[in-house]
Coordinates of C-alpha atoms and ligand atoms in Angstrom, one line a residue:
T1 CA -77.6 35.8 -19.9
I2 CA -79.0 38.1 -17.3
K3 CA -77.4 39.0 -13.9
A4 CA -78.8 41.1 -11.1
V5 CA -76.7 42.9 -8.5
R6 CA -78.2 44.6 -5.4
G7 CA -76.2 47.0 -3.2
S8 CA -75.2 50.5 -2.6
F9 CA -73.9 52.1 -5.8
L10 CA -71.9 55.2 -6.6
D11 CA -71.0 56.6 -10.0
V12 CA -70.6 59.8 -11.9
T13 CA -73.2 60.4 -14.5
R14 CA -71.4 62.7 -16.9
T15 CA -68.0 64.1 -17.8
V16 CA -67.3 67.5 -16.4
E17 CA -65.0 70.5 -17.2
H18 CA -64.5 71.7 -13.6
P19 CA -63.9 69.6 -10.5
E20 CA -66.7 71.6 -8.8
E21 CA -69.2 70.1 -11.2
I22 CA -68.5 66.6 -10.1
E23 CA -70.7 66.7 -7.0
S24 CA -73.8 67.6 -9.0
A25 CA -73.0 64.7 -11.5
L26 CA -72.7 62.1 -8.7
R27 CA -75.3 59.4 -8.3
Y28 CA -75.5 57.5 -5.0
I29 CA -78.2 54.8 -4.7
E30 CA -78.3 53.3 -1.2
D31 CA -80.4 50.3 -2.1
G32 CA -79.9 49.9 -5.9
L33 CA -80.3 47.3 -8.6
L34 CA -77.9 46.7 -11.5
L35 CA -79.4 44.5 -14.2
I36 CA -76.9 43.1 -16.7
R37 CA -77.6 41.4 -20.0
N38 CA -74.8 39.9 -22.1
G39 CA -72.1 41.8 -20.3
K40 CA -73.9 45.2 -20.6
V41 CA -75.9 47.3 -18.3
E42 CA -79.6 46.6 -19.1
W43 CA -81.1 48.7 -16.3
F44 CA -79.8 50.6 -13.3
G45 CA -81.8 52.3 -10.5
E46 CA -83.5 51.9 -7.2
W47 CA -84.1 48.4 -6.1
Q48 CA -87.8 49.2 -5.3
A49 CA -88.3 50.5 -8.8
G50 CA -86.5 47.7 -10.6
K51 CA -87.1 44.5 -8.6
E52 CA -90.0 43.4 -10.8
K53 CA -87.7 43.4 -13.8
V54 CA -85.5 40.6 -12.3
P55 CA -86.6 37.4 -13.9
A56 CA -87.7 34.8 -11.3
S57 CA -85.0 32.4 -12.4
V58 CA -82.2 34.9 -11.7
R59 CA -80.5 34.8 -8.3
V60 CA -79.8 38.3 -7.1
R61 CA -76.2 39.0 -5.9
D62 CA -76.7 40.9 -2.7
Y63 CA -74.0 43.3 -1.8
R64 CA -75.9 45.6 0.6
G65 CA -73.4 47.0 3.2
K66 CA -70.7 47.2 0.5
L67 CA -70.1 49.9 -2.1
V68 CA -70.4 49.0 -5.8
V69 CA -68.5 51.4 -8.1
P70 CA -67.5 51.3 -11.8
G71 CA -64.2 49.4 -12.4
F72 CA -61.1 51.5 -12.0
V73 CA -59.2 52.8 -15.1
D74 CA -55.4 52.8 -15.0
T75 CA -54.3 55.1 -17.8
H76 CA -50.6 54.3 -17.7
I77 CA -48.9 51.1 -16.7
H78 CA -46.0 48.9 -17.9
Y79 CA -46.9 45.2 -17.6
P80 CA -43.2 44.1 -18.2
Q81 CA -42.1 46.0 -15.1
S82 CA -44.2 44.1 -12.6
E83 CA -41.1 42.2 -11.3
M84 CA -39.0 45.3 -10.7
V85 CA -41.1 47.5 -8.4
G86 CA -39.0 48.9 -5.7
A87 CA -35.7 49.0 -7.6
Y88 CA -33.6 51.1 -5.3
G89 CA -32.2 54.6 -5.5
E90 CA -32.2 56.3 -8.9
Q91 CA -34.0 58.9 -10.9
L92 CA -35.5 58.2 -14.4
L93 CA -32.6 57.9 -16.7
E94 CA -30.3 55.8 -14.5
W95 CA -33.3 53.8 -13.4
L96 CA -34.1 52.9 -17.0
N97 CA -30.5 51.8 -17.8
K98 CA -29.8 49.9 -14.6
H99 CA -33.1 48.2 -13.9
T100 CA -35.7 48.6 -16.6
F101 CA -34.0 47.6 -19.7
P102 CA -32.5 44.4 -18.3
T103 CA -35.9 43.4 -16.9
E104 CA -37.7 44.1 -20.2
R105 CA -35.2 41.9 -22.1
R106 CA -36.8 38.8 -20.6
Y107 CA -40.0 39.5 -22.6
A108 CA -38.3 38.3 -25.8
D109 CA -39.5 34.9 -24.6
L110 CA -43.1 34.2 -25.3
D111 CA -43.5 31.7 -22.5
Y112 CA -42.2 34.2 -20.0
S113 CA -44.4 36.9 -21.4
R114 CA -47.4 34.5 -21.0
E115 CA -46.6 33.8 -17.4
M116 CA -46.2 37.4 -16.6
S117 CA -49.3 38.5 -18.5
S118 CA -51.3 36.2 -16.3
F119 CA -49.7 37.5 -13.2
F120 CA -50.2 41.1 -14.4
L121 CA -54.0 40.7 -15.1
K122 CA -54.5 39.0 -11.7
Q123 CA -52.9 42.0 -10.0
L124 CA -55.1 44.4 -11.9
L125 CA -58.3 42.5 -11.0
R126 CA -57.4 42.0 -7.3
N127 CA -57.0 45.8 -7.2
G128 CA -60.3 46.5 -8.9
T129 CA -58.8 47.8 -12.1
T130 CA -60.9 46.6 -15.1
T131 CA -59.4 48.7 -17.9
A132 CA -55.8 49.8 -18.4
L133 CA -53.6 51.5 -21.1
V134 CA -50.6 49.3 -21.1
F135 CA -47.0 49.4 -22.3
G136 CA -45.5 46.1 -23.6
T137 CA -41.9 45.7 -24.5
V138 CA -40.2 46.1 -27.9
H139 CA -40.9 42.4 -28.5
P140 CA -44.2 41.8 -30.3
E141 CA -44.4 38.5 -28.4
S142 CA -45.0 40.5 -25.2
V143 CA -48.1 42.1 -26.7
D144 CA -49.4 38.9 -28.2
A145 CA -49.2 37.3 -24.7
L146 CA -50.9 40.1 -23.0
F147 CA -53.8 40.4 -25.5
E148 CA -54.2 36.7 -25.5
A149 CA -54.6 36.6 -21.7
A150 CA -57.0 39.7 -21.7
S151 CA -59.1 38.1 -24.4
H152 CA -59.9 35.1 -22.2
I153 CA -61.9 37.4 -19.8
N154 CA -63.0 39.8 -22.5
M155 CA -61.4 42.7 -20.7
R156 CA -61.5 46.3 -22.1
M157 CA -57.8 46.9 -22.6
I158 CA -55.5 49.1 -24.7
A159 CA -51.9 48.0 -25.3
G160 CA -49.0 48.2 -27.7
K161 CA -45.6 47.2 -28.6
V162 CA -42.9 49.6 -27.7
M163 CA -41.1 51.3 -30.5
M164 CA -37.5 52.1 -29.7
D165 CA -34.6 52.2 -32.1
R166 CA -31.8 54.1 -30.3
N167 CA -30.3 55.0 -27.0
A168 CA -30.9 51.7 -25.3
P169 CA -29.0 48.3 -25.3
D170 CA -28.9 46.5 -28.7
Y171 CA -31.0 43.7 -27.3
L172 CA -33.9 46.0 -26.8
L173 CA -33.8 47.9 -30.2
D174 CA -36.0 47.5 -33.2
T175 CA -35.7 49.6 -36.5
P176 CA -38.1 51.9 -38.2
E177 CA -38.9 49.1 -40.6
S178 CA -39.3 46.3 -38.1
S179 CA -41.3 48.5 -35.7
Y180 CA -43.7 49.4 -38.6
Q181 CA -44.2 45.7 -39.7
Q182 CA -44.6 44.4 -36.1
S183 CA -47.0 47.2 -35.0
K184 CA -49.0 46.8 -38.2
Q185 CA -49.3 43.0 -37.7
L186 CA -50.4 43.5 -34.1
I187 CA -53.0 46.1 -35.1
E188 CA -54.4 43.8 -37.7
R189 CA -54.5 40.9 -35.2
W190 CA -55.8 42.6 -32.1
H191 CA -57.2 46.1 -32.6
K192 CA -61.0 45.8 -32.0
N193 CA -60.7 42.1 -31.5
G194 CA -63.4 41.8 -28.9
R195 CA -62.8 44.6 -26.5
L196 CA -59.1 44.9 -27.2
L197 CA -57.6 48.1 -28.7
Y198 CA -54.2 49.0 -29.9
A199 CA -51.9 51.9 -28.9
I200 CA -49.0 53.0 -31.1
T201 CA -46.3 53.1 -28.4
P202 CA -43.0 55.0 -29.0
R203 CA -41.3 54.6 -25.6
F204 CA -40.3 58.3 -25.4
A205 CA -38.6 60.8 -27.7
P206 CA -35.0 59.9 -26.7
T207 CA -35.3 56.3 -27.8
S208 CA -36.8 56.9 -31.3
T209 CA -35.0 58.3 -34.3
P210 CA -36.8 60.8 -36.5
E211 CA -37.2 58.0 -39.0
Q212 CA -39.0 55.9 -36.4
L213 CA -41.3 58.8 -35.4
E214 CA -42.1 59.2 -39.1
V215 CA -43.2 55.5 -39.0
A216 CA -45.4 56.2 -35.9
R217 CA -47.0 59.0 -37.9
R218 CA -47.6 56.6 -40.8
L219 CA -49.2 54.0 -38.6
R220 CA -51.5 56.5 -37.1
E221 CA -52.5 57.8 -40.5
E222 CA -53.2 54.2 -41.7
Y223 CA -55.1 53.3 -38.6
P224 CA -56.7 56.5 -37.4
D225 CA -58.8 54.8 -34.8
T226 CA -55.8 53.5 -32.8
W227 CA -54.4 55.2 -29.7
V228 CA -51.0 56.8 -29.2
H229 CA -49.3 56.2 -25.8
T230 CA -45.9 57.6 -24.7
H231 CA -44.1 59.6 -22.0
L232 CA -43.7 63.4 -21.8
C233 CA -41.8 65.8 -19.6
E234 CA -41.3 63.5 -16.7
N235 CA -37.8 64.4 -15.5
V236 CA -35.6 67.5 -15.9
D237 CA -32.6 65.7 -17.3
E238 CA -34.9 63.8 -19.7
I239 CA -36.2 67.1 -21.0
A240 CA -32.7 68.6 -21.5
W241 CA -31.8 65.4 -23.4
V242 CA -34.7 65.7 -25.7
K243 CA -33.9 69.3 -26.5
A244 CA -30.3 68.2 -27.3
L245 CA -31.4 65.3 -29.5
F246 CA -34.0 67.4 -31.4
P247 CA -32.6 71.0 -31.6
E248 CA -34.7 71.7 -34.6
R249 CA -37.9 71.2 -32.6
D250 CA -39.5 73.8 -30.3
G251 CA -39.3 71.7 -27.1
Y252 CA -40.2 68.2 -26.0
L253 CA -43.9 68.0 -26.9
D254 CA -43.2 69.6 -30.3
V255 CA -41.3 66.5 -31.2
Y256 CA -44.5 64.4 -30.9
H257 CA -46.7 67.1 -32.3
H258 CA -44.4 67.5 -35.4
Y259 CA -44.8 63.8 -36.2
G260 CA -48.6 63.9 -35.9
L261 CA -48.7 62.1 -32.6
T262 CA -50.9 64.6 -30.6
G263 CA -54.7 64.6 -30.7
R264 CA -57.7 62.7 -29.3
K265 CA -56.7 59.3 -28.0
S266 CA -53.1 60.4 -27.6
V267 CA -52.1 59.8 -23.9
F268 CA -49.0 61.4 -22.5
A269 CA -47.7 60.0 -19.2
H270 CA -46.4 62.3 -16.5
C271 CA -46.3 65.9 -17.9
V272 CA -44.7 67.1 -14.7
H273 CA -42.7 69.9 -16.2
L274 CA -44.7 71.3 -19.1
E275 CA -44.0 74.7 -20.5
E276 CA -47.0 77.1 -21.2
K277 CA -46.9 76.4 -24.9
E278 CA -47.0 72.7 -24.2
W279 CA -50.1 73.0 -22.0
D280 CA -51.7 75.0 -24.8
C281 CA -50.7 72.4 -27.4
L282 CA -52.1 69.5 -25.4
S283 CA -55.3 71.5 -24.9
H284 CA -55.8 72.6 -28.5
T285 CA -55.1 69.1 -29.8
H286 CA -57.4 67.4 -27.2
S287 CA -54.6 65.2 -26.0
S288 CA -54.8 63.6 -22.6
I289 CA -52.5 63.2 -19.6
A290 CA -51.8 60.3 -17.3
F291 CA -51.1 61.6 -13.8
C292 CA -48.8 59.0 -12.1
P293 CA -48.3 60.2 -8.5
T294 CA -46.6 57.2 -6.9
S295 CA -44.1 57.0 -9.8
N296 CA -43.4 60.8 -9.8
L297 CA -42.7 60.6 -6.1
Y298 CA -40.7 57.4 -6.2
L299 CA -38.3 58.6 -9.0
G300 CA -38.2 62.1 -7.6
S301 CA -39.6 63.4 -10.9
G302 CA -41.7 66.2 -9.4
L303 CA -45.3 67.3 -8.6
F304 CA -48.0 67.2 -11.3
N305 CA -50.1 70.3 -11.6
L306 CA -53.6 68.9 -11.7
Q307 CA -55.3 72.3 -11.2
K308 CA -53.6 73.6 -14.3
A309 CA -54.8 70.7 -16.3
W310 CA -58.4 71.5 -15.3
R311 CA -57.8 75.2 -16.1
K312 CA -56.4 74.3 -19.6
K313 CA -59.2 71.8 -20.2
V314 CA -56.8 68.9 -20.7
A315 CA -58.3 65.5 -19.8
V316 CA -56.5 63.7 -17.0
G317 CA -56.6 60.1 -15.9
I318 CA -54.6 58.3 -13.1
G319 CA -51.7 56.0 -14.0
T320 CA -50.0 53.6 -11.5
D321 CA -47.0 53.5 -13.8
I322 CA -45.8 50.1 -12.4
G323 CA -42.8 49.6 -12.2
A324 CA -41.7 53.1 -11.4
G325 CA -45.0 53.4 -9.5
T326 CA -45.1 51.4 -6.4
T327 CA -48.6 49.9 -6.4
F328 CA -51.3 48.4 -8.7
N329 CA -53.9 49.7 -6.3
M330 CA -55.9 52.8 -7.4
L331 CA -57.0 53.7 -3.9
Q332 CA -53.4 53.9 -2.8
T333 CA -52.5 55.8 -5.9
L334 CA -55.2 58.4 -5.2
N335 CA -54.0 58.7 -1.7
E336 CA -50.6 59.7 -3.1
A337 CA -52.3 62.0 -5.5
Y338 CA -53.9 63.8 -2.6
K339 CA -50.5 64.3 -1.0
V340 CA -49.0 65.6 -4.3
M341 CA -51.7 68.2 -4.3
Q342 CA -51.1 69.0 -0.6
L343 CA -47.5 69.8 -1.3
Q344 CA -48.6 72.3 -3.9
G345 CA -51.1 74.0 -1.5
C346 CA -54.1 72.4 -3.2
R347 CA -56.8 69.9 -2.2
L348 CA -57.9 66.8 -4.1
S349 CA -61.5 66.1 -3.0
A350 CA -62.8 62.6 -2.6
W351 CA -65.3 63.3 -5.4
E352 CA -62.6 64.4 -7.8
A353 CA -60.4 61.5 -6.9
F354 CA -63.3 59.1 -7.5
Y355 CA -64.0 60.8 -10.8
L356 CA -60.4 60.5 -12.0
A357 CA -60.3 56.8 -11.2
T358 CA -63.6 56.0 -13.0
L359 CA -65.4 58.2 -15.6
G360 CA -62.7 60.8 -15.8
G361 CA -60.1 58.2 -16.6
A362 CA -62.3 56.6 -19.1
S363 CA -63.0 59.9 -20.7
S364 CA -59.2 60.7 -20.9
L365 CA -58.8 57.5 -22.9
G366 CA -61.8 58.3 -25.1
L367 CA -63.7 55.3 -23.7
D368 CA -66.5 57.1 -21.8
D369 CA -69.0 55.9 -24.4
C370 CA -68.5 52.3 -23.3
I371 CA -67.2 52.3 -19.7
G372 CA -66.9 54.5 -16.6
N373 CA -70.4 54.5 -15.0
F374 CA -73.6 52.5 -14.8
H375 CA -75.6 54.0 -17.7
P376 CA -77.7 51.4 -19.6
G377 CA -75.7 50.2 -22.6
K378 CA -72.3 50.5 -20.9
E379 CA -70.1 47.5 -20.4
A380 CA -70.6 45.9 -17.0
D381 CA -67.2 46.3 -15.4
F382 CA -67.5 47.1 -11.7
V383 CA -65.9 46.6 -8.3
V384 CA -67.5 45.8 -4.9
L385 CA -65.6 47.7 -2.3
E386 CA -65.6 46.9 1.4
P387 CA -65.1 50.2 3.2
T388 CA -64.6 48.5 6.6
A389 CA -61.9 46.0 5.7
T390 CA -59.5 46.9 8.5
P391 CA -59.9 47.8 12.2
L392 CA -58.8 51.4 11.5
Q393 CA -61.4 51.8 8.8
Q394 CA -64.1 50.4 11.0
L395 CA -63.3 53.1 13.6
R396 CA -63.7 55.8 11.0
Y397 CA -66.9 54.4 9.4
D398 CA -70.2 54.8 11.2
N399 CA -73.6 56.1 10.2
S400 CA -72.9 59.6 11.4
V401 CA -70.1 60.0 8.8
S402 CA -71.1 61.6 5.5
L403 CA -70.7 59.9 2.1
I404 CA -67.9 62.1 1.0
D405 CA -66.0 61.5 4.3
K406 CA -66.5 57.8 4.0
L407 CA -65.1 57.9 0.5
F408 CA -62.2 60.0 1.6
V409 CA -61.3 57.5 4.3
L410 CA -61.6 54.7 1.8
I411 CA -59.1 56.4 -0.4
T412 CA -56.7 57.3 2.4
L413 CA -56.8 53.9 4.2
G414 CA -57.8 51.6 1.4
D415 CA -55.7 49.0 -0.4
D416 CA -56.2 45.6 -2.0
R417 CA -58.0 44.5 1.1
S418 CA -60.8 47.0 0.2
I419 CA -61.5 45.1 -3.1
Y420 CA -64.1 42.5 -2.2
R421 CA -65.2 41.4 -5.7
T422 CA -64.3 42.5 -9.2
Y423 CA -66.5 42.0 -12.3
V424 CA -65.5 42.2 -15.9
D425 CA -68.0 41.9 -18.8
G426 CA -70.7 41.1 -16.3
R427 CA -68.7 38.1 -14.9
L428 CA -67.1 37.7 -11.5
V429 CA -63.4 37.5 -12.1
Y430 CA -62.0 38.1 -8.6
E431 CA -63.1 37.3 -5.1
R432 CA -61.2 38.3 -2.0
T433 CA -60.6 35.3 0.2
Ligands
GUN501 N1 -39.7 57.0 -19.9 C1 -39.3 56.2 -20.8 N2 -39.5 54.9 -20.5 C2 -40.0 54.9 -19.2 C3 -40.4 53.9 -18.3 O1 -40.3 52.7 -18.6 N3 -40.9 54.3 -17.1 C4 -41.0 55.7 -16.8 N4 -41.6 56.0 -15.7 N5 -40.7 56.6 -17.7 C5 -40.1 56.3 -18.9
FE502 FE1 -44.2 54.9 -17.6

């Protein structure tokens, strides 16, 4: 089947190594055409140059006056924490014990997991997020439910069952053996099933024994094309705890590195308090970072050093980190990222923010060959933004305003009202009412 979309389009044409390069890689087409065949981009360019290619039988979706961009990529989010956003008053470790673990307990129930999976996917789509790297719970049912729901709309999603066999309530613990068997089964069932992909997901170093980390290594060796997804250097007390639990290792990241869990397609959430040797290790192993500004502010974890990540050539994506993060919305998350940079005396340009949320995020997940911009052959996941959804935005949006300023206002003032339509796999999956 063929679809045709007309409108103003913005994307980034290639991955970059410096934020200054992004501007030269941008592509803005004021009156453009996106032709989609079987869920993939067939042709993209100027409307005038492409309009003859639209078959007479195809109705053109006309989004002129809106801004069509690649679907947003959320590189770190916990779907089983959707119902606990806004838990009051603690930093990471107390927050986990008091709020997170009791909430995740409910996902032992497949029906509950199904209900929440459906809720979760709706929230992603109504916020323009078309790909996410997702934590489940320790229960394999939670991951079955999520993949099942994502498969119904053929979404590009990476997820995994949490591995955790110590330092949490009994009701949330697995064992090295059960985590191996359950992860393996889920990989066999879901990895590369349609657009779904699997991430080996040890929660974080404190909740895994060395035996379980050994199992994570074995899984990665047996399934080298899967992802690894975990947390790293989020909170000062957490880091001290890891050092006490693993005195034989040379710091927090060395725990993961020792068990073979660094490398391409390894994504480490937070990385707020990295030591120099840890930056170097992430860089040398081509591991990636998920920058989670709303979460890091909310839990008082600290300020992520994005400039240093560029300098060290470590790929970064943006994570909402629901439920320590406070929004599913990528625009609001970028707005907080801007402020995190301000507090460090740096600036996040609108181009850089846009890159991180689209192609840069895709690249940090190793998915830039299939999503992230409008190149022919890429999967047709995109969002139609309405830059003038509110009175305040209308005031700031007239023809004398440059594109970069318009984009910056969209990031600063935008939210779910800015998301006018969301498409996954070439199909309309969300319409704002
Ligand atoms: N570290 C270990 N588990 C978690 C979690 O669920 N959320 C956050 N933000 N950090 C973690
Ligand atoms: Fe997290």
